[in-house]
Amino acid sequence: MDTTDTRLVLKAAAFLILTAISIPANIFVCIAFLQTLVTEGKLMTADIILCHLAFANLMVALVRSIPQTMAAFGSKDMFDDDGCKMAIFCFRVFRGLSISLTCLLSTYQAVLVSPATSRLAPLKSKIPEYLMHIIFILYVMNCVSYSNTLLNSVASFPNNTIPLYTFNLQFCFITYPTYIDFISGGLTKFFSDLLFIVLMAIMSGYILVVLYRHGKRVRSLRSSESSQSGARAEVKASRAVVTLVTLYCLFFGVDNIIYLYSLTVLRVALLLSDIRVFFATLYTSVCPVVVIITNPKVKIKTKMKKQNVEGQFTGTTTSAL
C-alpha cells in the first residue's frame, strides 16, 4: 500500500469514526432535553442553549461529515451546483451557530456564577428573559453572514480545471473571482470567529477566577449541606462549560492556522486540507460526549436507557430458560 492509499484509508476511518459518534450522540442529547421539556414542562436556560448547540452540531455532521466521509471512500458527484450551495451554506451557518452558542453558554455561565455586586449581575434575569430572541438573532446573523456562499459554491468546473482562488472540499468547490475576494472572504470569516473565541475565553477565565475565590471562601467558612450541594452543582456546570470552551479554542486554533496558511498559497496540500476539515468537525463529536458525561438531565436519561436495556436482556434470558 503506497502513501496515497494509506492517507485515504486513514482519512476514511477518521471521518467515519467522527460521523458514527457525532450523529447519534447529538441526537441523544436533543431527545434527552426534549423529553425533559415534555415531562417537566420547562428547561433551564443553559439546557436550552445546549439543546440548540446539539442541533447545530448535528447539522454540521449531516452536511459536512457525511459528505466528507463519502468522498474519502471514493464517492463522486454527490451534489449538483444547487446541492453544493445548500450543503456548504448550511455547514457555514451551523458551524457559526456552534461557535456563537458556545460563546453564549460561556457568557451565561459567567453571569450565573458572578457575585451580586458584579456588573454582570443584572444579566442574570435579562438573558433568560430574552433568550429565545438572542438565539433567533444568532440564527439570522449567521444566515446573512454566509449568504455569499450561495454564490461561490459549485459542484464542478468545465474540463475539470480548477481555477485559482478555489477551496477544494473534494465533494464541492468554493471559488472566488479575484484574489481580493479570496483574501477578504477568508479574513472576514477568521476575524468573526476570533471575536467569539476571545469573548468566550474571557468569560471562561472569569469563571475560573470566580470559582477559585469561591473555593477559598468555602474552605474558610462552614456551610449548610444544601448550600454546599448547590455550590457543587454550579461548580460542575461551570467546569463543563470551561471544558467545552477550551476544546473549541484548541480545535479552532488548528483549523484556523491551516486556514490562514491556505490563504497565502495557490494550492493547498490535500493532507493539510484533510487535517483542517477534521479539526473543523471534531467539536461536533466531542461536545455531545462532554454534555452526556456532565449534564445531570442527560446523565439520568443515559442511566434509564441502560436500565431498560439490562431489563430487556434479563427478561429475554429468563423467558428463554
CSV table of N, CA, C and O in Angstrom, one decimal, residues 189-261:
chain,number,residue,atom,x,y,z
A,189,LYS,N,-14.2,35.8,7.7
A,189,LYS,CA,-14.6,34.6,8.4
A,189,LYS,C,-13.7,34.4,9.6
A,189,LYS,O,-14.2,34.1,10.7
A,190,PHE,N,-12.4,34.6,9.5
A,190,PHE,CA,-11.4,34.3,10.5
A,190,PHE,C,-11.7,35.3,11.7
A,190,PHE,O,-11.8,34.9,12.9
A,191,PHE,N,-11.8,36.6,11.4
A,191,PHE,CA,-12.0,37.6,12.5
A,191,PHE,C,-13.3,37.5,13.2
A,191,PHE,O,-13.5,37.8,14.4
A,192,SER,N,-14.4,37.1,12.4
A,192,SER,CA,-15.7,37.0,13.1
A,192,SER,C,-15.6,35.8,14.0
A,192,SER,O,-16.2,35.9,15.1
A,193,ASP,N,-14.9,34.7,13.7
A,193,ASP,CA,-14.8,33.6,14.6
A,193,ASP,C,-13.9,34.0,15.8
A,193,ASP,O,-14.2,33.6,16.9
A,194,LEU,N,-12.9,34.7,15.5
A,194,LEU,CA,-11.9,35.1,16.5
A,194,LEU,C,-12.6,36.0,17.6
A,194,LEU,O,-12.3,35.9,18.8
A,195,LEU,N,-13.6,36.8,17.2
A,195,LEU,CA,-14.3,37.7,18.1
A,195,LEU,C,-15.0,36.8,19.1
A,195,LEU,O,-15.0,37.1,20.3
A,196,PHE,N,-15.7,35.8,18.7
A,196,PHE,CA,-16.4,34.9,19.6
A,196,PHE,C,-15.4,34.1,20.5
A,196,PHE,O,-15.7,33.9,21.7
A,197,ILE,N,-14.3,33.7,19.9
A,197,ILE,CA,-13.3,32.9,20.6
A,197,ILE,C,-12.8,33.8,21.8
A,197,ILE,O,-12.6,33.3,22.9
A,198,VAL,N,-12.4,35.0,21.5
A,198,VAL,CA,-11.9,35.9,22.5
A,198,VAL,C,-12.9,36.1,23.6
A,198,VAL,O,-12.5,36.1,24.8
A,199,LEU,N,-14.1,36.4,23.2
A,199,LEU,CA,-15.2,36.6,24.2
A,199,LEU,C,-15.4,35.4,25.1
A,199,LEU,O,-15.5,35.5,26.4
A,200,MET,N,-15.5,34.2,24.5
A,200,MET,CA,-15.7,33.0,25.4
A,200,MET,C,-14.5,32.7,26.2
A,200,MET,O,-14.6,32.2,27.3
A,201,ALA,N,-13.3,33.0,25.7
A,201,ALA,CA,-12.1,32.8,26.5
A,201,ALA,C,-12.0,33.8,27.7
A,201,ALA,O,-11.7,33.4,28.8
A,202,ILE,N,-12.5,35.0,27.5
A,202,ILE,CA,-12.5,36.0,28.6
A,202,ILE,C,-13.5,35.5,29.7
A,202,ILE,O,-13.3,35.5,30.9
A,203,MET,N,-14.7,35.1,29.2
A,203,MET,CA,-15.7,34.6,30.1
A,203,MET,C,-15.3,33.4,30.9
A,203,MET,O,-15.6,33.2,32.1
A,204,SER,N,-14.6,32.4,30.2
A,204,SER,CA,-14.1,31.2,30.9
A,204,SER,C,-13.1,31.6,31.9
A,204,SER,O,-13.0,31.0,33.0
A,205,GLY,N,-12.2,32.5,31.6
A,205,GLY,CA,-11.2,33.0,32.5
A,205,GLY,C,-11.9,33.6,33.8
A,205,GLY,O,-11.4,33.4,34.9
A,206,TYR,N,-12.9,34.4,33.5
A,206,TYR,CA,-13.7,35.0,34.6
A,206,TYR,C,-14.3,33.9,35.5
A,206,TYR,O,-14.3,34.0,36.7
A,207,ILE,N,-14.9,32.9,34.9
A,207,ILE,CA,-15.5,31.8,35.6
A,207,ILE,C,-14.4,31.1,36.5
A,207,ILE,O,-14.7,30.8,37.7
A,208,LEU,N,-13.2,30.9,36.0
A,208,LEU,CA,-12.2,30.2,36.8
A,208,LEU,C,-11.8,31.1,38.0
A,208,LEU,O,-11.5,30.5,39.1
A,209,VAL,N,-11.7,32.4,37.7
A,209,VAL,CA,-11.3,33.3,38.8
A,209,VAL,C,-12.4,33.2,39.9
A,209,VAL,O,-12.1,33.2,41.1
A,210,VAL,N,-13.7,33.3,39.5
A,210,VAL,CA,-14.8,33.3,40.5
A,210,VAL,C,-14.8,32.0,41.3
A,210,VAL,O,-15.0,31.9,42.5
A,211,LEU,N,-14.6,30.8,40.6
A,211,LEU,CA,-14.5,29.5,41.2
A,211,LEU,C,-13.4,29.4,42.2
A,211,LEU,O,-13.5,28.8,43.3
A,212,TYR,N,-12.3,30.0,41.8
A,212,TYR,CA,-11.1,30.0,42.7
A,212,TYR,C,-11.4,30.7,44.0
A,212,TYR,O,-11.1,30.3,45.1
A,213,ARG,N,-12.0,31.9,43.9
A,213,ARG,CA,-12.3,32.7,45.0
A,213,ARG,C,-13.4,32.1,45.9
A,213,ARG,O,-13.3,32.1,47.1
A,214,HIS,N,-14.3,31.5,45.2
A,214,HIS,CA,-15.4,30.8,45.9
A,214,HIS,C,-14.8,29.6,46.7
A,214,HIS,O,-15.2,29.4,47.8
A,215,GLY,N,-13.9,28.9,46.1
A,215,GLY,CA,-13.3,27.7,46.8
A,215,GLY,C,-12.6,28.1,48.0
A,215,GLY,O,-12.6,27.5,49.1
A,216,LYS,N,-11.8,29.2,48.0
A,216,LYS,CA,-11.1,29.7,49.1
A,216,LYS,C,-12.1,30.2,50.2
A,216,LYS,O,-11.9,29.9,51.4
A,217,ARG,N,-13.2,30.8,49.8
A,217,ARG,CA,-14.2,31.3,50.8
A,217,ARG,C,-14.9,30.1,51.5
A,217,ARG,O,-15.2,30.1,52.7
A,218,VAL,N,-15.2,29.0,50.7
A,218,VAL,CA,-15.9,27.9,51.2
A,218,VAL,C,-15.0,27.1,52.2
A,218,VAL,O,-15.5,26.6,53.3
A,219,ARG,N,-13.7,27.1,51.9
A,219,ARG,CA,-12.8,26.4,52.9
A,219,ARG,C,-12.7,27.1,54.2
A,219,ARG,O,-12.4,26.5,55.2
A,220,SER,N,-12.9,28.4,54.2
A,220,SER,CA,-12.7,29.2,55.4
A,220,SER,C,-14.0,29.4,56.2
A,220,SER,O,-14.0,29.8,57.3
A,221,LEU,N,-15.2,29.0,55.6
A,221,LEU,CA,-16.5,29.1,56.2
A,221,LEU,C,-17.2,27.8,56.3
A,221,LEU,O,-17.0,27.0,55.3
A,222,ARG,N,-18.0,27.6,57.3
A,222,ARG,CA,-18.8,26.4,57.3
A,222,ARG,C,-20.1,26.7,56.7
A,222,ARG,O,-20.8,27.7,57.0
A,223,SER,N,-20.5,25.8,55.8
A,223,SER,CA,-21.8,26.0,55.1
A,223,SER,C,-22.8,24.8,55.4
A,223,SER,O,-22.4,23.7,55.8
A,224,SER,N,-24.0,25.1,55.1
A,224,SER,CA,-25.0,24.0,55.3
A,224,SER,C,-24.8,23.0,54.1
A,224,SER,O,-24.3,23.3,53.1
A,225,GLU,N,-25.4,21.8,54.3
A,225,GLU,CA,-25.2,20.8,53.3
A,225,GLU,C,-25.9,21.1,52.0
A,225,GLU,O,-25.5,20.9,50.9
A,226,SER,N,-27.1,21.8,52.1
A,226,SER,CA,-27.9,22.2,51.0
A,226,SER,C,-27.1,23.2,50.1
A,226,SER,O,-27.1,23.2,48.9
A,227,SER,N,-26.6,24.2,50.8
A,227,SER,CA,-25.8,25.2,50.1
A,227,SER,C,-24.6,24.6,49.4
A,227,SER,O,-24.2,25.0,48.3
A,228,GLN,N,-23.9,23.7,50.1
A,228,GLN,CA,-22.8,23.0,49.6
A,228,GLN,C,-23.1,22.2,48.3
A,228,GLN,O,-22.4,22.2,47.3
A,229,SER,N,-24.3,21.6,48.4
A,229,SER,CA,-24.8,20.8,47.3
A,229,SER,C,-25.0,21.7,46.1
A,229,SER,O,-24.7,21.3,44.9
A,230,GLY,N,-25.7,22.8,46.3
A,230,GLY,CA,-26.0,23.8,45.2
A,230,GLY,C,-24.7,24.3,44.6
A,230,GLY,O,-24.6,24.5,43.4
A,231,ALA,N,-23.7,24.6,45.5
A,231,ALA,CA,-22.5,25.1,45.0
A,231,ALA,C,-21.7,24.1,44.2
A,231,ALA,O,-21.1,24.4,43.2
A,232,ARG,N,-21.8,22.8,44.6
A,232,ARG,CA,-21.1,21.8,43.9
A,232,ARG,C,-21.7,21.6,42.5
A,232,ARG,O,-21.0,21.4,41.5
A,233,ALA,N,-23.0,21.7,42.4
A,233,ALA,CA,-23.7,21.6,41.1
A,233,ALA,C,-23.3,22.8,40.2
A,233,ALA,O,-23.0,22.6,39.0
A,234,GLU,N,-23.2,23.9,40.7
A,234,GLU,CA,-22.8,25.1,40.0
A,234,GLU,C,-21.3,25.0,39.5
A,234,GLU,O,-21.0,25.4,38.4
A,235,VAL,N,-20.5,24.5,40.4
A,235,VAL,CA,-19.1,24.3,40.0
A,235,VAL,C,-18.9,23.3,38.9
A,235,VAL,O,-18.2,23.5,38.0
A,236,LYS,N,-19.7,22.2,39.0
A,236,LYS,CA,-19.6,21.1,38.0
A,236,LYS,C,-20.1,21.7,36.6
A,236,LYS,O,-19.5,21.4,35.6
A,237,ALA,N,-21.2,22.5,36.6
A,237,ALA,CA,-21.7,23.1,35.4
A,237,ALA,C,-20.6,24.0,34.8
A,237,ALA,O,-20.4,24.1,33.6
A,238,SER,N,-20.0,24.8,35.7
A,238,SER,CA,-19.0,25.8,35.2
A,238,SER,C,-17.8,25.1,34.6
A,238,SER,O,-17.3,25.5,33.6
A,239,ARG,N,-17.4,24.0,35.3
A,239,ARG,CA,-16.2,23.3,34.8
A,239,ARG,C,-16.5,22.6,33.4
A,239,ARG,O,-15.7,22.6,32.5
A,240,ALA,N,-17.8,22.2,33.2
A,240,ALA,CA,-18.2,21.6,31.9
A,240,ALA,C,-18.1,22.7,30.8
A,240,ALA,O,-17.6,22.4,29.7
A,241,VAL,N,-18.6,23.9,31.2
A,241,VAL,CA,-18.6,25.0,30.2
A,241,VAL,C,-17.1,25.3,29.8
A,241,VAL,O,-16.8,25.5,28.7
A,242,VAL,N,-16.3,25.4,30.8
A,242,VAL,CA,-14.9,25.8,30.6
A,242,VAL,C,-14.2,24.7,29.8
A,242,VAL,O,-13.4,25.0,28.9
A,243,THR,N,-14.6,23.4,30.0
A,243,THR,CA,-14.0,22.3,29.2
A,243,THR,C,-14.4,22.5,27.7
A,243,THR,O,-13.6,22.3,26.8
A,244,LEU,N,-15.7,22.8,27.5
A,244,LEU,CA,-16.2,23.0,26.1
A,244,LEU,C,-15.4,24.1,25.4
A,244,LEU,O,-15.0,24.0,24.3
A,245,VAL,N,-15.3,25.2,26.1
A,245,VAL,CA,-14.6,26.4,25.6
A,245,VAL,C,-13.1,26.1,25.3
A,245,VAL,O,-12.6,26.4,24.2
A,246,THR,N,-12.5,25.4,26.2
A,246,THR,CA,-11.1,25.0,26.0
A,246,THR,C,-10.9,24.1,24.8
A,246,THR,O,-10.0,24.3,23.9
A,247,LEU,N,-11.8,23.1,24.6
A,247,LEU,CA,-11.7,22.3,23.5
A,247,LEU,C,-12.0,23.0,22.2
A,247,LEU,O,-11.3,22.8,21.2
A,248,TYR,N,-12.9,23.9,22.2
A,248,TYR,CA,-13.2,24.7,21.0
A,248,TYR,C,-12.1,25.6,20.6
A,248,TYR,O,-11.7,25.7,19.4
A,249,CYS,N,-11.4,26.2,21.6
A,249,CYS,CA,-10.3,27.0,21.3
A,249,CYS,C,-9.1,26.2,20.7
A,249,CYS,O,-8.5,26.7,19.8
A,250,LEU,N,-9.0,25.0,21.2
A,250,LEU,CA,-7.9,24.1,20.7
A,250,LEU,C,-8.2,23.8,19.2
A,250,LEU,O,-7.3,23.9,18.4
A,251,PHE,N,-9.4,23.3,19.0
A,251,PHE,CA,-9.8,22.9,17.6
A,251,PHE,C,-9.8,24.1,16.7
A,251,PHE,O,-9.3,24.0,15.5
A,252,PHE,N,-10.2,25.3,17.2
A,252,PHE,CA,-10.2,26.5,16.4
A,252,PHE,C,-8.8,26.9,16.0
A,252,PHE,O,-8.6,27.3,14.9
A,253,GLY,N,-7.9,26.7,16.9
A,253,GLY,CA,-6.5,27.1,16.7
A,253,GLY,C,-5.9,26.3,15.5
A,253,GLY,O,-5.4,26.9,14.6
A,254,VAL,N,-6.1,25.0,15.5
A,254,VAL,CA,-5.5,24.1,14.5
A,254,VAL,C,-6.3,24.4,13.1
A,254,VAL,O,-5.6,24.6,12.1
A,255,ASP,N,-7.6,24.5,13.2
A,255,ASP,CA,-8.4,24.8,12.0
A,255,ASP,C,-8.0,26.1,11.3
A,255,ASP,O,-7.7,26.1,10.1
A,256,ASN,N,-7.9,27.1,12.1
A,256,ASN,CA,-7.6,28.4,11.5
A,256,ASN,C,-6.2,28.7,11.2
A,256,ASN,O,-5.9,29.6,10.3
A,257,ILE,N,-5.2,28.1,11.9
A,257,ILE,CA,-3.8,28.2,11.5
A,257,ILE,C,-3.7,27.7,10.0
A,257,ILE,O,-3.0,28.3,9.2
A,258,ILE,N,-4.2,26.5,9.8
A,258,ILE,CA,-4.2,26.0,8.4
A,258,ILE,C,-5.0,26.8,7.5
A,258,ILE,O,-4.5,27.0,6.3
A,259,TYR,N,-6.1,27.3,7.9
A,259,TYR,CA,-6.9,28.2,7.0
A,259,TYR,C,-6.2,29.4,6.6
A,259,TYR,O,-6.2,29.8,5.5
A,260,LEU,N,-5.5,30.1,7.6
A,260,LEU,CA,-4.8,31.3,7.3
A,260,LEU,C,-3.6,31.0,6.3
A,260,LEU,O,-3.3,31.7,5.4
A,261,TYR,N,-3.0,29.8,6.5
A,261,TYR,CA,-1.9,29.4,5.6
A,261,TYR,C,-2.5,29.2,4.2
A,261,TYR,O,-1.8,29.5,3.2
